Structures are given as C-alpha cells and as structure tokens.
Coordinates of C-alpha atoms in Angstrom, one line a residue:
M19 CA 102.5 93.8 136.7
A20 CA 102.3 96.2 133.8
E21 CA 103.5 94.9 130.5
K22 CA 107.0 96.1 129.6
Q23 CA 106.8 98.3 126.6
A24 CA 109.4 99.1 124.0
G25 CA 109.1 102.7 122.9
P26 CA 106.3 105.2 123.6
Y27 CA 102.8 104.0 124.4
P28 CA 101.1 102.2 122.6
I29 CA 103.8 100.9 120.3
A30 CA 104.4 97.6 122.1
H31 CA 100.7 96.8 122.0
L32 CA 100.4 97.6 118.3
H33 CA 103.6 95.8 117.5
H34 CA 102.4 92.6 119.3
A35 CA 99.0 92.8 117.6
V36 CA 100.7 93.0 114.1
Q37 CA 102.9 90.1 115.0
L38 CA 99.9 88.0 116.1
E39 CA 98.2 88.9 112.8
I40 CA 101.2 87.7 110.8
A41 CA 101.3 84.5 112.8
A42 CA 97.6 84.0 112.1
I43 CA 98.1 84.4 108.4
L44 CA 101.1 82.0 108.3
H45 CA 99.0 79.3 110.2
D46 CA 95.9 79.8 108.0
D47 CA 95.0 76.9 105.6
M48 CA 94.6 79.5 102.7
T49 CA 91.5 77.6 101.6
N50 CA 90.3 80.3 99.2
A51 CA 93.8 81.6 98.2
E52 CA 95.1 81.2 94.7
K53 CA 97.7 78.5 94.7
V54 CA 100.4 77.0 92.4
S55 CA 101.0 73.3 92.9
L56 CA 104.6 71.9 92.6
R57 CA 105.7 68.3 92.3
D58 CA 108.7 66.1 92.1
G59 CA 110.9 68.4 94.0
R60 CA 114.5 67.9 95.0
L61 CA 117.0 69.9 97.1
V62 CA 119.7 71.3 94.8
Q63 CA 121.9 73.2 97.3
Q64 CA 121.9 74.7 100.7
S65 CA 123.8 77.8 101.9
G66 CA 123.4 78.4 105.6
A67 CA 119.7 78.5 106.3
E68 CA 118.7 79.2 102.7
R69 CA 117.8 76.2 100.5
E70 CA 117.3 76.0 96.8
Y71 CA 114.8 73.5 95.3
L72 CA 113.8 72.5 91.8
F73 CA 110.2 71.5 91.1
S74 CA 108.1 70.4 88.2
C75 CA 104.9 72.4 87.6
K76 CA 102.1 72.2 85.1
G77 CA 100.1 75.2 86.0
W78 CA 102.7 77.9 86.7
K79 CA 101.3 81.5 87.0
S80 CA 103.7 84.1 85.6
A81 CA 102.4 86.7 88.1
F82 CA 103.9 84.6 90.9
G83 CA 107.4 85.3 89.6
S84 CA 107.3 88.9 90.8
K85 CA 105.4 88.4 94.1
D86 CA 106.3 87.6 97.6
L87 CA 105.3 84.0 98.2
L88 CA 104.7 81.4 100.9
I89 CA 105.4 77.7 100.6
R90 CA 104.8 74.5 102.5
T91 CA 104.4 70.8 101.5
S92 CA 100.9 69.9 100.3
R93 CA 99.9 67.7 103.3
S94 CA 101.5 69.9 105.9
R95 CA 99.4 71.6 108.5
G96 CA 102.3 73.6 109.9
P97 CA 102.9 77.3 109.2
W98 CA 103.6 78.6 105.7
E99 CA 107.2 79.9 105.2
R100 CA 108.4 82.7 102.9
A101 CA 109.9 81.8 99.5
E102 CA 110.9 83.2 96.2
A103 CA 110.2 81.3 92.9
A104 CA 111.2 81.7 89.3
R105 CA 110.6 79.7 86.2
L106 CA 113.7 78.4 84.5
P107 CA 114.1 78.1 80.7
D108 CA 113.6 74.3 80.9
G109 CA 110.2 74.8 82.6
K110 CA 111.5 73.8 86.1
I111 CA 110.5 76.1 89.0
R112 CA 113.4 77.2 91.2
V113 CA 112.3 77.9 94.8
T114 CA 114.6 79.7 97.3
T115 CA 113.4 79.4 100.9
E116 CA 114.5 78.8 104.4
A117 CA 111.8 76.2 104.8
D118 CA 113.1 72.6 105.2
L119 CA 110.9 70.7 102.8
G120 CA 113.1 67.6 102.9
A121 CA 115.6 66.2 100.3
A122 CA 112.9 65.2 97.8
P123 CA 109.5 66.8 98.5
A124 CA 106.9 65.0 96.4
N125 CA 104.4 67.9 96.4
A126 CA 104.3 71.5 97.6
Q127 CA 102.2 74.6 97.2
L128 CA 102.9 78.3 96.7
V129 CA 100.5 81.1 97.7
E130 CA 100.9 84.9 97.6
D131 CA 102.3 86.3 100.8
D132 CA 99.8 88.6 102.4
T133 CA 102.1 89.4 105.3
A134 CA 104.4 91.7 103.3
G135 CA 102.6 94.9 104.4
L136 CA 102.3 93.7 108.0
V137 CA 106.0 92.9 108.1
A138 CA 106.8 96.4 106.8
L139 CA 104.4 97.8 109.5
T140 CA 106.3 96.0 112.2
E141 CA 109.5 97.5 110.9
R142 CA 108.0 101.0 111.0
L143 CA 106.7 100.4 114.6
E144 CA 110.2 99.3 115.7
Q145 CA 111.7 102.6 114.7
P146 CA 109.0 105.2 115.1
G147 CA 111.2 108.1 115.9
G148 CA 114.2 107.3 113.7
G149 CA 112.6 106.1 110.5
T150 CA 112.4 108.0 107.1
P151 CA 110.3 109.9 107.4
A152 CA 110.3 110.4 111.1
M153 CA 106.9 109.9 112.8
N154 CA 105.0 112.6 114.6
L155 CA 104.2 110.6 117.7
T156 CA 102.0 113.4 119.0
A157 CA 99.7 113.1 116.0
A158 CA 99.7 109.3 116.1
G159 CA 98.8 109.5 119.8
W160 CA 95.7 111.5 119.1
L161 CA 94.1 108.4 117.7
V162 CA 94.4 106.6 121.1
G163 CA 93.3 109.4 123.3
Q164 CA 96.7 110.9 124.0
G165 CA 97.3 114.7 124.1
K166 CA 94.9 117.5 123.4
P167 CA 94.7 118.3 119.7
K168 CA 93.6 121.8 118.9
I169 CA 90.0 122.0 117.9
G170 CA 88.8 125.1 116.1
R171 CA 86.9 126.3 113.1
C172 CA 88.1 128.1 110.0
T173 CA 86.3 131.5 109.8
D174 CA 87.4 132.5 106.3
T175 CA 86.8 129.3 104.4
E176 CA 86.0 131.2 101.2
R177 CA 89.6 132.2 101.1
F178 CA 90.8 128.6 100.9
V179 CA 87.8 127.0 99.1
P180 CA 86.9 129.2 96.1
G181 CA 83.2 129.5 95.5
Y182 CA 82.5 128.0 98.9
R183 CA 79.3 130.0 99.4
D184 CA 77.9 128.7 96.2
R185 CA 78.8 125.0 96.6
Q186 CA 76.0 122.5 97.2
L187 CA 76.8 121.8 100.8
N188 CA 74.3 121.6 103.6
T189 CA 74.9 122.9 107.1
R190 CA 76.5 119.8 108.5
Q191 CA 78.7 119.4 105.5
R192 CA 79.9 123.0 105.8
R193 CA 80.6 122.5 109.5
A194 CA 82.7 119.4 108.7
V195 CA 84.8 121.4 106.1
E196 CA 85.2 124.4 108.4
Q197 CA 86.2 122.4 111.5
A198 CA 88.6 120.2 109.5
L199 CA 90.4 123.3 108.2
G200 CA 90.7 124.8 111.6
S201 CA 91.6 121.8 113.8
E202 CA 94.4 119.4 114.3
L203 CA 92.2 116.3 114.5
T204 CA 88.8 115.7 112.9
F205 CA 86.5 112.7 112.6
I206 CA 83.8 112.7 110.0
W207 CA 81.0 110.2 109.8
G208 CA 79.1 109.9 106.6
P209 CA 77.2 106.8 105.2
P210 CA 77.1 106.2 101.5
G211 CA 75.1 108.9 99.6
T212 CA 75.6 111.7 102.1
G213 CA 78.2 113.6 100.1
K214 CA 81.2 112.6 102.1
T215 CA 83.4 112.5 99.0
E216 CA 82.5 116.1 98.2
V217 CA 83.3 117.2 101.8
V218 CA 86.6 115.3 101.9
A219 CA 87.6 116.8 98.5
S220 CA 86.8 120.3 99.7
I221 CA 88.9 119.7 102.8
V222 CA 91.9 118.6 100.7
E223 CA 91.5 121.6 98.4
G224 CA 91.4 123.9 101.4
C225 CA 94.4 122.3 103.0
Y226 CA 96.3 122.8 99.7
R227 CA 95.4 126.4 99.6
Q228 CA 96.5 126.8 103.2
D229 CA 100.0 125.8 101.7
L230 CA 99.9 122.4 103.3
R231 CA 101.0 119.1 101.6
V232 CA 98.3 116.5 101.8
L233 CA 98.6 112.7 101.9
F234 CA 95.2 111.2 101.1
L235 CA 94.8 107.5 102.0
A236 CA 92.1 104.9 101.7
P237 CA 92.1 101.1 102.2
T238 CA 91.3 100.3 98.5
H239 CA 92.5 101.5 95.1
V240 CA 88.9 102.2 94.1
A241 CA 88.2 104.4 97.1
V242 CA 91.5 106.3 96.5
D243 CA 90.7 106.9 92.8
Q244 CA 87.0 107.9 93.3
A245 CA 88.0 110.6 95.8
L246 CA 91.1 111.7 93.8
L247 CA 88.9 112.2 90.7
R248 CA 86.9 114.8 92.5
M249 CA 90.0 116.5 93.9
C250 CA 91.4 116.7 90.4
D251 CA 88.2 118.3 89.2
L252 CA 88.7 121.0 91.9
L253 CA 92.4 121.6 91.3
A254 CA 92.7 121.0 87.5
R255 CA 92.9 124.8 86.8
E256 CA 95.9 125.3 89.1
P257 CA 99.0 126.3 87.1
E258 CA 101.1 123.5 88.5
F259 CA 98.5 120.8 87.9
E260 CA 100.1 119.6 84.6
S261 CA 103.5 119.1 86.2
G262 CA 102.3 116.9 89.1
L263 CA 100.5 119.1 91.7
V264 CA 98.2 116.1 92.4
Q265 CA 99.7 112.6 92.1
R266 CA 98.7 109.0 92.5
A267 CA 101.1 106.5 93.9
G268 CA 100.3 103.0 92.8
D269 CA 98.1 101.6 90.0
I270 CA 95.0 103.5 89.0
A271 CA 92.0 101.2 89.3
V272 CA 89.2 103.6 88.2
A273 CA 89.1 103.9 84.4
S274 CA 87.5 107.4 84.4
L275 CA 90.4 108.8 86.5
A276 CA 93.0 107.2 84.3
E277 CA 91.3 108.5 81.1
K278 CA 90.7 112.0 82.4
Y279 CA 93.8 112.8 84.5
G280 CA 96.2 109.8 84.2
E281 CA 98.7 111.9 82.2
Q282 CA 98.8 114.5 84.9
I283 CA 98.7 112.4 88.1
D284 CA 100.5 109.2 87.3
R285 CA 104.0 109.5 88.7
S286 CA 105.5 107.3 86.1
R287 CA 103.9 109.2 83.2
I288 CA 105.1 112.5 84.7
A289 CA 108.6 111.2 85.0
D290 CA 108.4 109.7 81.5
R291 CA 107.8 113.1 80.0
L292 CA 111.0 114.2 81.7
A293 CA 113.2 111.2 81.0
G294 CA 112.4 109.8 77.5
D295 CA 116.1 109.2 76.5
L296 CA 117.1 107.9 79.9
D297 CA 114.3 105.4 79.9
A298 CA 115.3 104.2 76.4
E299 CA 118.8 103.5 77.7
I300 CA 117.4 101.7 80.8
A301 CA 115.2 99.6 78.6
R302 CA 118.2 98.7 76.3
V303 CA 120.4 97.8 79.2
T304 CA 117.6 95.8 80.9
T305 CA 117.0 93.8 77.8
E306 CA 120.8 93.1 77.4
L307 CA 121.1 92.1 81.0
A308 CA 118.1 89.7 80.7
A309 CA 119.8 88.1 77.6
V310 CA 123.0 87.7 79.5
R311 CA 121.3 86.2 82.5
D312 CA 119.4 83.8 80.2
G313 CA 122.8 82.7 78.9
I314 CA 124.0 82.2 82.4
A315 CA 120.9 80.2 83.2
R316 CA 121.5 78.0 80.1
H317 CA 125.1 77.4 81.2
E318 CA 124.0 76.5 84.7
E319 CA 121.4 74.1 83.2
A320 CA 124.0 72.5 81.0
A321 CA 126.4 72.2 84.0
R322 CA 123.7 70.6 86.1
A323 CA 122.8 68.2 83.4
T324 CA 126.4 67.3 82.7
S325 CA 127.0 66.9 86.4
E326 CA 123.9 64.7 86.7
R327 CA 125.2 62.6 83.7
H328 CA 128.5 62.2 85.4
E329 CA 126.9 61.3 88.7
L330 CA 124.6 58.8 87.1
G331 CA 127.5 57.2 85.2
R332 CA 129.3 56.9 88.5
R333 CA 126.3 55.4 90.2
L334 CA 125.8 53.0 87.2
A335 CA 129.4 51.8 87.5
A336 CA 129.0 51.4 91.2
A337 CA 125.7 49.5 90.8
G338 CA 127.4 47.2 88.2
R339 CA 130.2 46.5 90.7
S340 CA 127.6 45.7 93.3
V341 CA 125.9 43.3 91.0
L342 CA 129.1 41.5 90.2
D343 CA 130.1 41.4 93.9
A344 CA 126.7 40.0 94.9
E345 CA 126.8 37.5 92.1
A346 CA 130.2 36.4 93.2
G347 CA 128.9 36.0 96.7
V348 CA 125.9 34.0 95.6
N349 CA 128.1 31.7 93.5
A350 CA 130.6 31.3 96.3
A351 CA 127.9 30.4 98.8
A352 CA 126.3 28.0 96.3
G353 CA 129.6 26.3 95.8
Q354 CA 130.2 25.9 99.5
I355 CA 126.7 24.5 99.9
A356 CA 127.3 21.9 97.2
W357 CA 130.6 20.9 98.7
V358 CA 129.2 20.5 102.2
Q359 CA 126.2 18.5 100.9
E360 CA 128.7 16.3 99.0
Q361 CA 130.7 15.7 102.2
M362 CA 127.5 14.8 104.1
A363 CA 126.5 12.4 101.4
R364 CA 129.8 10.6 101.6
I365 CA 129.4 10.1 105.3
G366 CA 125.9 8.8 104.9
I367 CA 123.9 7.5 107.8
P368 CA 126.0 7.0 110.9
S369 CA 126.3 3.3 111.9
G370 CA 128.7 0.7 113.2
M371 CA 131.7 1.2 115.4
F372 CA 132.4 4.8 114.4
A373 CA 128.8 6.0 114.3
Q374 CA 129.2 8.5 117.1
R375 CA 132.2 10.1 115.3
K376 CA 130.4 10.2 112.0
Q377 CA 127.4 11.9 113.7
A378 CA 129.7 14.6 115.2
K379 CA 131.1 15.3 111.7
L380 CA 127.6 15.5 110.2
D381 CA 126.6 17.9 113.0
A382 CA 129.5 20.1 112.2
L383 CA 128.8 20.0 108.5
D384 CA 125.2 20.8 109.1
N385 CA 126.1 23.9 111.1
E386 CA 128.5 24.9 108.3
L387 CA 125.7 24.3 105.8
Y388 CA 123.4 26.6 107.7
H389 CA 125.9 29.5 107.6
H390 CA 126.5 29.0 103.9
R391 CA 122.8 29.1 103.2
Y392 CA 122.4 32.3 105.2
A393 CA 125.3 33.8 103.2
W394 CA 123.6 32.7 100.0
E395 CA 120.3 34.3 101.0
T396 CA 122.0 37.6 102.0
C397 CA 124.0 37.8 98.8
S398 CA 120.8 37.0 96.8
Q399 CA 119.0 39.9 98.5
R400 CA 122.0 42.2 97.7
L401 CA 122.0 41.0 94.2
G402 CA 118.3 41.9 93.8
V403 CA 118.8 45.4 95.2
A404 CA 121.9 45.9 93.1
R405 CA 120.1 44.8 89.9
T406 CA 117.2 47.1 90.6
D407 CA 119.5 50.1 91.3
H408 CA 121.5 49.2 88.1
Q409 CA 118.3 49.1 86.0
R410 CA 117.1 52.4 87.5
C411 CA 120.4 54.1 86.8
E412 CA 120.3 52.8 83.2
T413 CA 116.8 54.2 82.7
E414 CA 117.8 57.6 84.2
L415 CA 121.0 57.7 82.2
A416 CA 119.2 56.9 79.0
A417 CA 116.8 59.8 79.7
I418 CA 119.5 62.3 80.4
D419 CA 121.5 61.0 77.4
S420 CA 118.5 61.8 75.3
A421 CA 118.0 65.3 76.7
L422 CA 121.7 66.3 77.1
P423 CA 122.4 67.0 73.4
G424 CA 119.6 69.5 73.2
I425 CA 120.6 71.2 76.5
L426 CA 124.2 71.4 75.3
A427 CA 123.1 72.8 72.0
R428 CA 121.5 75.7 73.8
V429 CA 124.9 76.9 75.0
Q430 CA 126.6 76.6 71.6
G431 CA 127.8 80.0 70.5
L432 CA 127.5 81.5 73.9
A433 CA 130.4 83.2 75.7
P434 CA 131.9 81.2 78.6
V435 CA 129.9 81.5 81.8
A436 CA 132.6 83.3 83.6
R437 CA 132.6 86.0 80.9
L438 CA 128.8 86.2 81.0
R439 CA 128.9 86.6 84.8
E440 CA 131.4 89.4 84.4
D441 CA 129.2 91.1 81.8
A442 CA 126.1 90.7 84.0
G443 CA 127.9 92.4 86.8
L444 CA 129.0 95.3 84.6
L445 CA 125.5 95.6 83.1
Q446 CA 123.9 95.5 86.6
Q447 CA 126.2 98.3 87.7
R448 CA 125.3 100.3 84.6
L449 CA 121.6 99.8 85.2
D450 CA 122.0 100.8 88.9
D451 CA 123.7 104.0 87.8
L452 CA 121.0 104.8 85.2
Q453 CA 118.3 104.1 87.8
K454 CA 120.0 106.5 90.2
E455 CA 119.8 109.1 87.5
R456 CA 116.2 108.2 87.0
Q457 CA 115.5 108.4 90.7
K458 CA 116.7 112.0 90.7
I459 CA 113.9 112.6 88.2
A460 CA 111.5 110.7 90.5
D461 CA 112.7 113.0 93.4
T462 CA 111.9 116.0 91.2
V463 CA 108.5 114.7 90.5
R464 CA 107.9 114.0 94.2
S465 CA 109.0 117.5 95.1
R466 CA 106.3 119.0 92.9
C467 CA 103.5 117.0 94.6
R468 CA 101.2 118.9 96.9
V469 CA 98.4 116.3 97.1
L470 CA 99.2 112.6 96.9
G471 CA 96.7 109.8 96.9
T472 CA 97.5 106.2 97.6
T473 CA 96.4 103.2 99.6
V474 CA 97.1 102.7 103.3
S475 CA 99.1 99.6 102.5
K476 CA 101.3 101.5 100.1
A477 CA 101.8 104.3 102.6
V478 CA 103.0 101.7 105.2
Q479 CA 105.3 99.9 102.8
T480 CA 106.9 102.9 101.1
R481 CA 109.7 104.7 102.9
R482 CA 109.2 108.1 101.4
L483 CA 106.0 109.2 99.6
L484 CA 106.4 112.9 100.0
D485 CA 109.3 115.1 101.0
E486 CA 107.1 116.5 103.8
T487 CA 103.5 115.6 104.9
D488 CA 101.6 118.3 106.7
V489 CA 98.1 116.7 106.6
V490 CA 97.0 113.0 106.5
V491 CA 93.4 112.4 105.4
I492 CA 92.2 108.8 105.8
D493 CA 89.0 108.0 103.9
E494 CA 87.0 104.8 104.7
A495 CA 88.8 104.8 108.0
G496 CA 86.4 102.3 109.5
M497 CA 88.1 99.7 107.3
V498 CA 91.6 100.4 108.5
N499 CA 93.1 98.5 111.4
L500 CA 94.3 100.4 114.4
P501 CA 98.1 99.9 113.9
S502 CA 98.0 101.1 110.3
A503 CA 95.8 104.1 111.2
W504 CA 98.1 105.0 114.1
Y505 CA 101.3 104.8 112.0
T506 CA 99.9 106.7 109.0
A507 CA 98.4 109.4 111.3
G508 CA 102.0 109.8 112.6
L509 CA 103.2 110.8 109.1
A510 CA 101.3 114.1 109.5
R511 CA 103.2 117.1 110.9
K512 CA 100.1 119.3 111.5
R513 CA 96.7 117.8 110.9
V514 CA 94.8 114.5 110.8
V515 CA 91.4 113.9 109.2
L516 CA 89.6 110.6 109.4
A517 CA 86.4 110.1 107.4
G518 CA 84.1 107.1 106.7
D519 CA 81.0 105.2 107.7
F520 CA 82.2 103.6 110.9
R521 CA 79.0 101.5 111.0
Q522 CA 80.0 99.5 107.9
L523 CA 82.3 96.5 107.7
P524 CA 85.5 96.8 109.7
A525 CA 89.0 95.9 108.6
V526 CA 89.5 92.3 107.6
T527 CA 91.8 90.6 110.2
R528 CA 92.6 87.0 111.2
G529 CA 94.3 87.2 114.6
S530 CA 91.2 87.4 116.7
N531 CA 89.8 84.3 114.9
N532 CA 93.0 82.2 115.1
R533 CA 91.9 79.0 116.7
K534 CA 95.5 78.0 117.2
A535 CA 96.3 81.1 119.3
R536 CA 96.0 81.5 123.1
A537 CA 92.9 83.2 124.4
R538 CA 94.9 86.2 125.7
D539 CA 96.4 86.6 122.2
T540 CA 93.0 86.6 120.4
E541 CA 91.8 89.1 123.0
H542 CA 94.9 91.3 122.3
S543 CA 94.1 91.1 118.6
R544 CA 90.5 92.2 119.2
L545 CA 91.8 95.2 121.3
W546 CA 94.6 96.4 119.2
M547 CA 94.1 95.0 115.6
D548 CA 90.4 94.7 115.0
R549 CA 89.4 98.1 116.1
D550 CA 89.5 101.1 113.9
A551 CA 90.5 104.6 115.0
C552 CA 87.0 105.9 115.4
P553 CA 86.1 106.6 119.1
R554 CA 82.4 106.3 118.4
R555 CA 82.6 102.7 117.3
R556 CA 85.0 101.8 120.2
A557 CA 82.5 103.3 122.6
R558 CA 79.6 101.3 121.2
R559 CA 81.6 98.1 121.3
S560 CA 82.7 98.6 124.9
A561 CA 79.4 100.1 126.2
G562 CA 77.9 98.1 129.1
R563 CA 80.8 95.7 129.6
R564 CA 84.1 95.7 131.2
P565 CA 87.1 94.4 129.1
R566 CA 88.0 90.9 129.9
R567 CA 91.5 91.8 130.8
R568 CA 92.2 95.3 132.1
L569 CA 95.8 96.5 131.6
Q570 CA 97.1 97.8 134.9
D571 CA 99.3 100.5 133.3
G572 CA 97.6 103.8 133.7
R573 CA 98.3 104.8 130.1
A574 CA 97.1 101.4 128.9
Q575 CA 93.7 102.0 130.5
R576 CA 93.1 104.7 128.0
A577 CA 92.9 102.1 125.3
V578 CA 90.1 100.3 127.1
P579 CA 87.3 102.8 127.3
H580 CA 83.9 102.3 128.7
A581 CA 80.7 104.1 127.9
P582 CA 80.5 106.6 130.8
S583 CA 84.0 108.0 130.1
Y584 CA 83.2 108.6 126.4
L585 CA 82.8 112.4 126.4
H586 CA 82.9 115.1 123.9
R587 CA 83.3 118.9 124.0
G588 CA 80.4 121.0 123.0
E589 CA 76.9 119.6 123.0
R590 CA 76.3 116.7 125.4
G591 CA 73.5 114.3 125.8
R592 CA 72.0 115.1 122.4
L593 CA 71.9 112.6 119.6
S594 CA 73.4 114.3 116.6
G595 CA 73.0 111.8 113.8
R596 CA 70.2 112.2 111.4
T597 CA 68.5 109.1 110.1
A598 CA 67.2 108.5 106.5
A599 CA 63.8 109.6 107.7
D600 CA 65.2 113.0 108.8
R601 CA 66.7 113.8 105.5
P602 CA 65.1 116.7 103.6
A603 CA 62.7 116.0 100.8
G604 CA 63.9 116.2 97.3
G605 CA 66.6 113.5 97.5
D606 CA 69.1 115.6 99.5
A607 CA 70.9 112.5 100.8
A608 CA 73.9 114.7 101.7
A609 CA 72.0 116.1 104.7
A610 CA 72.7 112.9 106.6
L611 CA 76.4 113.7 106.7
T612 CA 77.2 114.5 110.3
S613 CA 79.6 117.3 111.2
D614 CA 78.4 117.6 114.8
R615 CA 81.1 117.7 117.4
R616 CA 80.0 114.3 118.6
H617 CA 81.5 113.0 115.3
I618 CA 84.1 115.6 114.3
G619 CA 87.4 116.4 115.7
A620 CA 86.4 117.6 119.2
H621 CA 86.5 114.1 120.7
R622 CA 87.7 113.6 124.2
H623 CA 87.8 109.9 123.5
F624 CA 89.9 107.3 125.3
Q625 CA 89.5 109.1 128.7
P626 CA 91.6 107.4 131.3
G627 CA 89.8 104.9 133.4
P628 CA 90.2 104.9 137.1
G629 CA 93.6 103.9 138.3
P630 CA 94.3 101.2 140.9
G631 CA 92.5 102.0 144.1
E632 CA 90.5 104.8 142.6
K633 CA 86.7 105.0 142.3
E634 CA 85.1 105.7 139.0
R635 CA 83.7 109.2 139.0
P636 CA 80.0 109.8 138.2
H637 CA 79.3 110.8 134.6
H638 CA 78.5 114.4 135.5
Q639 CA 81.8 114.9 137.3
R640 CA 84.1 113.9 134.5
R641 CA 86.2 116.3 132.5
P642 CA 84.6 117.3 129.2

C-alpha cells in the first residue's frame, strides 16, 4: 500500500526524514559537543508540563544564556530534552524545561540544541503553500524530477554581464553562465580551482541586470562570504550599492568582506545609518528594563531565601517536637520495662502450692516485657532519626541565617516588587513599540535589497528574507541535505541554480547512522535526508543496484532512480567532464569547470521507474 502523504509529493517523505534526523540528534550521546555541567539541582516550581529548576554551576558559559539548549541528567542514556537556562545574580542557574529531572537532580548537563533549524524546517514543510513567503512548489519539484523546467540559453549575455567578452572565462564557463541566464533550472559542477566562484558571481550579476531579485545561499558562512565578496566587486559601481543593493543576512565570517564592504552590505549597519536616534532610545530603554528586571530578580531571590528560612524554622520546630516525642516514648517504655522487671523479681522462681499460678503471672509479665522492649526500640530509632533531622535543620538554618542579611541588603532601597513588575511591563511595551518603529526601517532596508547572501540554515529559519525572491542560487549544493535544498529552491519564483563539487563531502547527517532507529527509518534517512539535490551523484549512488525498498506510489518511484533511466537532453553517451590531465597548460584550472548539458540545467533526472506490472524499457527507448 502506498504511504499516505500529507500535502504534495514529496513533502511527507521529506518531513519524515527531518523528524528522524531530529530524533537521531536527541538520542545522540553528544560526545564531542561542548557541555555545561550542573549539580545540586532542585525543583523550584512546576506549571503544567513546564518545570523550573535551580542548579549550582562552576563552569557556566555566558554564550549558553542566549542559545537554544538541551538537557538531561548526567548518567541518563535517554533522549535530550529542550531547555532554557539563565544565570541568576547569586550565581545559580535557572533551568526551564519540560523534562522531568526529579525533585533533586544531583547532576545534569546542558548542550547546544542543534535541532532548532530542523524544527523550523519541519514547520515550513507543514505549511508549504500557506507560509510567509509562499513556496513555489513547481520550482521545488524540479529538484526531485517533477515538471519540465525551461532549458534555454541567453543569446545576449553582454547586455546583462558588462564586459562579458573580455572576461577571463573559458568555453565551458561561458556556457554555464549563458545557460543559467536562459533557463529555469541549472546544475553546475566545478571542483575547487575551476573558477566556479567567478561563474556563480557572473550569473548573479546577470540575474540582477535581468531585473530579478537573487537569494544566494551556501551551507557555511565562509562559503557565503567568499562568493559575496566577488559579487560586490562586480556590483560596487551600481548607484544603489551604497544603500543596500547587495546585503548579507547573518554574521560576516570573512574579514576581507567585512573590511571592504561591511558598511554597505551589513543589514544592521545600513539600518544604523538610518536610525541613530531611535537606536539610542532603544538602548536606553533596554538598559533601564534590564535594571528593573535585575531588581525583580533580587526581590525574588530575597523572597525565596525568606521563604526557605521560614520553612527551615518550621521544620526545625517540627524536628524538635519529634525529638521530644521520641524521648518521651523512650522514657515511658523504659519505665514500663523497669516496672515489669520489678514485678517479675517479686514473684521470683515459682515453687510450692501456687507455683503454677505464679508461672502464669510470670508468662504474662514476660509477654508484656517483650512489647515494652519493642516499643523502646521503636522510639529509640525515631529518636535517632529526629535528632539527625534536627541537626541538619540547625545546620541549614545557620547557613541561611548567615546569607540572608546580605541577600536582604541587596533589596534595600529598591521599589516594591509589584511596582517593579508594573514598570517592567511598561518598559517592555515601550521597547516593543520602539522595535516596531525600528522594524519599519528594517523593512525599508530589505526592500532595497536586490542580491542577498546568507546560509541555507538562516534561509530555513527566517520567515522573510526578501520581499520577493525571483532566483535562488545554492552554492556548495553537494553539502546541503535534500529537504533543505527542496525548501529553499521553492522560495524562487522564476529560477533555480545549484552549483558545487558534488564529488566532495556530502551534508553531515545522523539519521542514517542512528543505531537506535529501525532499519526502515535509517533507509528512509538515506533516501530523503542524506542525498543532495544533484542528479549526477544520485545516479552514481544508485547505479547497478535496486533500492532496498521500492515505494509503490508511482510518484514516489521518481525519487528512487536507477542508472538506465538517468537521461539528459542534448549529447548522450559522451563523458563531458575534463580531468586534471585534460586542463590546458599554463595553469588554467578553470577549464575543468563543466557546463556541459550533462551537468547543467538540462537534466531529465528522476525519470519515473516502471509502474506495477510494467516492464522496464530498454535504454534506447526511453524519453530524453
């Protein structure tokens, strides 16, 4: 039976693959991850499923205070669970989580949550047609063999790429540029040193001059910045360049880009130039709000300490009463024991005429003695426990009595906590209003952008990067997992370009190596998470073997290609890649860049396999 799918194909498969990846991360031991160790925890309060804990910590990392985190007890082998953590003024770590760590977890660990981007991706996949921005499912479908993207060639490239004839591009590089500017879908393969960055930058420049808005993506910050540096060189003389024609979303990792063009492309810097006074007011209100919240935190700390002092006093009094009660029980039992022993001594050894009667009395007294001794032992045990509890309460009370004056001194001179909470609410409202005004400036900055560079992860997690995206260019696409590539390709209204060396390392994933997962789930991860969007690599991986599990749905069979159905328009049967030995003399490494139709845009990849009951057609009879 075909798998029931939610939404257009292949959303259900991609969504399940991402969920499996999240599960694999949450079940990972995080052996090499940076961790923060917590100790001496206690449950402070619980509201519904959410729990709040306080921990001690010697090695707190301030960066963790602003990150999405995961937590579990140190000896646990169960899944990690999401948490938020913050360091309080007294040095304690407050952790908010739905994880049940127990009433007094001795030790726990925090790690950074690597699932945040994947969670965002699942949300995007759950609403592909109704999100903001809405996805172009046609463009996304091109990456899994759906539809027939237009394949063409730009015949007046000089019009869109000034000085094109004089650029140092070889034949294959020019073919890549021309085909990308005239097609809806283009794949470009280029190993390191083949001039791929120059080709991609020329394509982006040409798209801009075709009056298209371009979203340029890569898996890493460095890859984004290196390509963006060349794009800025090509577009720096444009009149709108100074006001944000090219922009970078996210932190700039390459120093040369930051030094040369940071002022022109950094969105925050562009906005800063437009909002100096507004930012000063935001900073003032933010500082004031932080001070008010610090006062609230001090009040809460004092309230907790006072409450603990009261509770310890109550426990100490109760422990004292328990000691007195136990001592009274011990003394009463001892008195009864002495009285019974005295009665038994008076009777003595039974003899004479009334020996039998005396023996009966002795037996009764002996039984009574047994019960009194049992009562004495029980009360003695209670007395020991009560004295231990009393001593512990005295120690804890002495400690809190020592710390309490300092804690209370920290709230001296502060406004009442109710007033501070009211002030915090007003300041937060003021800050929200200011940030809305600031956002309007951010909207203005975004509207000026024609070329935006950012990471694939940022594109997945951000609701709105550009007002409209006409072209999506994904560089180093071989390192991008299929769900992310499918989603980001769907952001394009008109054109998708994927470039990279698809023979290098693929995306880093964990689902297919999750030993705790079922075999069919790891196979699903290999099919739908591990693969990139390049049809050439998929064909190589599947050549000469049938997939372990063929999906019976006719559409699903497109996602399980085999070598004979991997066809291309144009030249067939000819190897198009040039090896290092084929490169021209004189160090022209760029000659190895392949723009042949076998690698660029004209792919007829993901041809449907034979349906149930059909025979596979011979290679020469298949559609080109």
